[in-house]
Short mmCIF file of C-alpha atoms in Angstrom, two decimals:
data_model
loop_
_atom_site.label_atom_id
_atom_site.label_comp_id
_atom_site.label_asym_id
_atom_site.label_seq_id
_atom_site.Cartn_x
_atom_site.Cartn_y
_atom_site.Cartn_z
CA MET A 1 9.68 17.03 -19.51
CA ILE A 2 11.29 14.76 -16.93
CA VAL A 3 11.28 16.36 -13.48
CA GLY A 4 13.04 14.76 -10.52
CA LEU A 5 12.17 15.80 -6.96
CA LEU A 6 15.16 15.32 -4.69
CA ASN A 7 16.44 16.43 -1.32
CA GLN A 8 18.59 14.35 0.98
CA LYS A 9 16.51 15.44 3.97
CA GLY A 10 13.42 13.33 4.57
CA GLY A 11 10.04 14.85 5.40
CA VAL A 12 10.23 17.80 2.99
CA GLY A 13 7.05 16.73 1.17
CA LYS A 14 8.59 15.18 -1.96
CA THR A 15 5.85 12.58 -2.46
CA THR A 16 3.00 15.05 -1.85
CA LEU A 17 4.51 17.41 -4.39
CA SER A 18 5.29 14.62 -6.88
CA VAL A 19 1.72 13.31 -6.82
CA ASN A 20 0.13 16.74 -7.12
CA LEU A 21 2.51 18.00 -9.82
CA ALA A 22 1.84 14.81 -11.84
CA ALA A 23 -1.92 15.29 -11.35
CA SER A 24 -1.70 18.93 -12.43
CA LEU A 25 0.23 18.01 -15.59
CA ALA A 26 -2.29 15.25 -16.37
CA ARG A 27 -5.22 17.69 -16.10
CA ASN A 28 -4.20 19.19 -19.43
CA GLY A 29 -4.84 15.87 -21.17
CA THR A 30 -1.15 14.94 -21.35
CA ARG A 31 0.09 11.42 -20.56
CA VAL A 32 2.01 11.46 -17.30
CA LEU A 33 4.12 8.79 -15.58
CA LEU A 34 5.10 9.02 -11.91
CA ILE A 35 8.18 6.94 -11.04
CA ASP A 36 8.40 6.12 -7.34
CA ALA A 37 12.16 5.88 -6.80
CA ASP A 38 11.86 6.02 -3.01
CA PRO A 39 12.36 2.56 -1.41
CA GLN A 40 9.55 3.48 1.05
CA GLY A 41 7.11 3.44 -1.89
CA SER A 42 4.86 6.25 -0.63
CA ALA A 43 3.63 7.22 -4.12
CA LEU A 44 2.67 3.58 -4.74
CA ASP A 45 0.78 3.61 -1.41
CA TRP A 46 -1.05 6.76 -2.58
CA ALA A 47 -2.04 5.02 -5.84
CA ALA A 48 -3.23 1.94 -3.89
CA ALA A 49 -5.43 4.12 -1.64
CA ARG A 50 -7.23 5.53 -4.68
CA ASN A 51 -10.77 4.37 -5.60
CA GLU A 52 -11.21 6.71 -8.58
CA GLU A 53 -9.92 6.15 -12.12
CA PRO A 54 -6.14 6.73 -12.21
CA LEU A 55 -5.11 10.25 -13.25
CA PHE A 56 -1.69 9.00 -14.38
CA SER A 57 0.48 5.86 -14.29
CA VAL A 58 2.59 5.08 -11.21
CA VAL A 59 5.50 2.61 -11.26
CA GLY A 60 8.01 1.69 -8.57
CA LEU A 61 11.65 1.83 -9.65
CA PRO A 62 13.84 2.18 -6.55
CA ARG A 63 17.08 1.14 -8.25
CA ALA A 64 20.12 2.98 -9.55
CA THR A 65 19.37 2.28 -13.22
CA ILE A 66 16.59 4.85 -13.76
CA HIS A 67 18.74 6.90 -16.16
CA LYS A 68 19.34 3.79 -18.29
CA GLU A 69 15.73 2.57 -18.22
CA ILE A 70 13.85 5.86 -18.52
CA THR A 71 13.75 5.93 -22.33
CA GLN A 72 12.06 2.55 -22.48
CA ILE A 73 9.81 2.96 -19.43
CA GLY A 74 8.82 6.50 -20.41
CA GLN A 75 7.89 5.68 -24.00
CA GLY A 76 4.60 7.30 -25.00
CA TYR A 77 4.46 9.70 -22.04
CA ASP A 78 4.51 13.49 -22.37
CA HIS A 79 5.83 14.12 -18.87
CA ILE A 80 7.59 12.02 -16.24
CA VAL A 81 7.82 12.91 -12.54
CA ILE A 82 10.41 11.08 -10.41
CA ASP A 83 9.78 10.96 -6.65
CA GLY A 84 13.40 10.62 -5.52
CA PRO A 85 14.92 8.82 -2.54
CA PRO A 86 15.46 10.66 0.77
CA ARG A 87 19.24 10.20 0.88
CA VAL A 88 22.17 10.95 -1.40
CA THR A 89 22.96 7.55 -2.90
CA ASP A 90 23.62 6.00 -6.31
CA LEU A 91 19.83 5.91 -6.65
CA ALA A 92 19.65 9.70 -6.21
CA ARG A 93 22.47 10.14 -8.75
CA SER A 94 20.58 7.97 -11.22
CA ALA A 95 17.35 9.99 -10.74
CA ILE A 96 19.27 13.24 -11.36
CA MET A 97 20.90 11.82 -14.50
CA ALA A 98 17.45 10.78 -15.79
CA ALA A 99 15.90 14.24 -15.26
CA ASP A 100 15.70 17.34 -17.46
CA VAL A 101 15.07 19.47 -14.39
CA VAL A 102 15.68 18.74 -10.70
CA LEU A 103 13.29 20.34 -8.25
CA ILE A 104 14.67 20.60 -4.70
CA PRO A 105 11.83 21.00 -2.17
CA VAL A 106 12.92 22.85 0.96
CA GLN A 107 10.92 23.76 4.01
CA PRO A 108 11.59 27.21 5.44
CA SER A 109 13.92 25.85 8.10
CA PRO A 110 17.69 26.29 8.54
CA TYR A 111 18.09 22.47 8.64
CA ASP A 112 16.52 22.10 5.20
CA ILE A 113 18.65 24.90 3.79
CA TRP A 114 21.86 23.30 5.12
CA ALA A 115 20.82 19.84 3.90
CA ALA A 116 20.31 21.12 0.34
CA ASP A 117 24.10 21.37 -0.06
CA GLU A 118 24.50 17.65 -0.89
CA VAL A 119 21.89 17.68 -3.68
CA VAL A 120 23.35 20.86 -5.18
CA LYS A 121 26.77 19.14 -5.29
CA LEU A 122 25.25 16.11 -7.03
CA ILE A 123 23.61 18.36 -9.63
CA GLY A 124 27.00 19.99 -10.23
CA GLU A 125 28.56 16.55 -10.78
CA ALA A 126 25.75 15.52 -13.15
CA ARG A 127 26.23 18.67 -15.25
CA VAL A 128 29.66 17.36 -16.29
CA TYR A 129 27.71 14.79 -18.36
CA LYS A 130 24.44 16.75 -18.85
CA GLU A 131 25.33 20.38 -19.28
CA ASN A 132 21.71 21.39 -20.01
CA LEU A 133 20.40 19.93 -16.73
CA LYS A 134 18.25 22.53 -15.01
CA ALA A 135 17.57 22.85 -11.28
CA ALA A 136 15.47 25.00 -8.97
CA PHE A 137 14.48 25.20 -5.32
CA LEU A 138 10.80 25.02 -4.39
CA VAL A 139 9.82 26.38 -0.99
CA ASN A 140 7.30 23.88 0.41
CA ARG A 141 5.21 23.76 3.59
CA LYS A 142 5.65 27.49 3.96
CA ILE A 143 3.88 28.97 6.96
CA ALA A 144 2.12 32.17 5.94
CA ASN A 145 3.22 35.50 7.42
CA THR A 146 6.36 34.27 9.17
CA ALA A 147 9.82 35.84 8.94
CA ILE A 148 11.52 32.52 8.07
CA GLY A 149 9.00 32.02 5.26
CA ARG A 150 9.94 35.39 3.80
CA ASP A 151 13.71 35.02 4.32
CA VAL A 152 14.18 31.50 2.93
CA GLY A 153 14.76 32.77 -0.62
CA GLU A 154 17.63 34.96 0.57
CA ALA A 155 19.15 32.07 2.55
CA LEU A 156 19.08 29.84 -0.54
CA ALA A 157 20.70 32.47 -2.77
CA ALA A 158 24.17 31.28 -1.69
CA TYR A 159 23.66 28.06 -3.66
CA ARG A 160 23.41 29.78 -7.07
CA VAL A 161 20.39 27.66 -7.91
CA PRO A 162 17.25 29.68 -8.72
CA VAL A 163 14.30 29.62 -6.32
CA LEU A 164 10.89 29.31 -7.98
CA THR A 165 8.67 32.34 -7.48
CA ALA A 166 5.77 29.97 -6.81
CA SER A 167 5.75 28.32 -3.38
CA VAL A 168 3.50 25.88 -1.55
CA THR A 169 1.97 26.65 1.85
CA GLN A 170 1.42 24.17 4.68
CA ARG A 171 -2.24 23.12 4.34
CA VAL A 172 -4.32 20.30 5.88
CA VAL A 173 -5.94 19.55 2.49
CA PHE A 174 -2.69 17.93 1.25
CA ALA A 175 -2.88 15.24 3.96
CA GLU A 176 -6.67 14.84 3.60
CA ALA A 177 -6.35 14.33 -0.16
CA ALA A 178 -3.43 11.90 0.19
CA ALA A 179 -5.34 9.68 2.63
CA GLN A 180 -7.94 9.04 -0.12
CA GLY A 181 -5.43 8.69 -2.96
CA LEU A 182 -6.60 12.01 -4.39
CA ALA A 183 -4.86 15.11 -5.72
CA VAL A 184 -5.73 18.43 -4.08
CA HIS A 185 -7.54 19.70 -7.19
CA GLU A 186 -9.96 16.76 -6.88
CA VAL A 187 -10.84 17.83 -3.33
CA ASP A 188 -11.13 21.55 -4.07
CA GLU A 189 -10.45 22.54 -7.66
CA LYS A 190 -10.36 26.27 -6.99
CA GLY A 191 -8.78 26.05 -3.52
CA SER A 192 -5.50 27.74 -2.60
CA ALA A 193 -3.55 24.45 -2.60
CA ALA A 194 -4.60 23.60 -6.17
CA VAL A 195 -3.82 27.15 -7.32
CA GLU A 196 -0.32 26.96 -5.78
CA ILE A 197 0.41 23.60 -7.47
CA GLU A 198 -0.79 24.98 -10.83
CA ALA A 199 1.57 27.95 -10.39
CA VAL A 200 4.53 25.62 -9.73
CA VAL A 201 3.72 23.59 -12.87
CA ALA A 202 3.38 26.73 -14.99
CA GLU A 203 6.77 27.99 -13.78
CA LEU A 204 8.41 24.59 -14.37
CA LEU A 205 7.12 24.44 -17.94
CA GLU A 206 8.36 27.99 -18.51
CA LEU A 207 11.79 27.01 -17.14
CA MET A 208 12.00 24.18 -19.68
CA GLN A 209 11.26 26.36 -22.72
#
């Protein structure tokens, strides 16, 4: 499975999700590659902060040729996660063309919901060439027990892109883990954050069947 995380709005938690989804996939003994396609290189920074053995491979590829290079770069890997760029560019188009499924992280905020329009349009364009390309919204940094957290699914329904049932709540452990180059399951294997990430991965794998 090749999953690309994209949203033209910065600060939606793409890198945090990319790292933790890759870590969750790697826990099952599968070989996972994380491609950092964001020119800021945050996933590479995460890997550099890590003192433990690597959970998965991380490579930087912030250029608009990912879809052409992915077969060669991804050889021997079971899953590939692409941490996409924060803006709609040729690089974002390339990441979408390389993916089997595009995950669009959105925070429960009207700005995030409006900003998703550009990525949805790009996915529509890509489906002209890749008709089996799948896509889904993932509600990230959800604040528990708030009206906007509950209503975000309804607000996204207008896009005709499914919203994953699993969602990820705003938790301090994500930042604490990132600072040490760790995944949340390494900090607290049975904690709520790890459980939420596992649920997202399970739903993604189900979507790809």
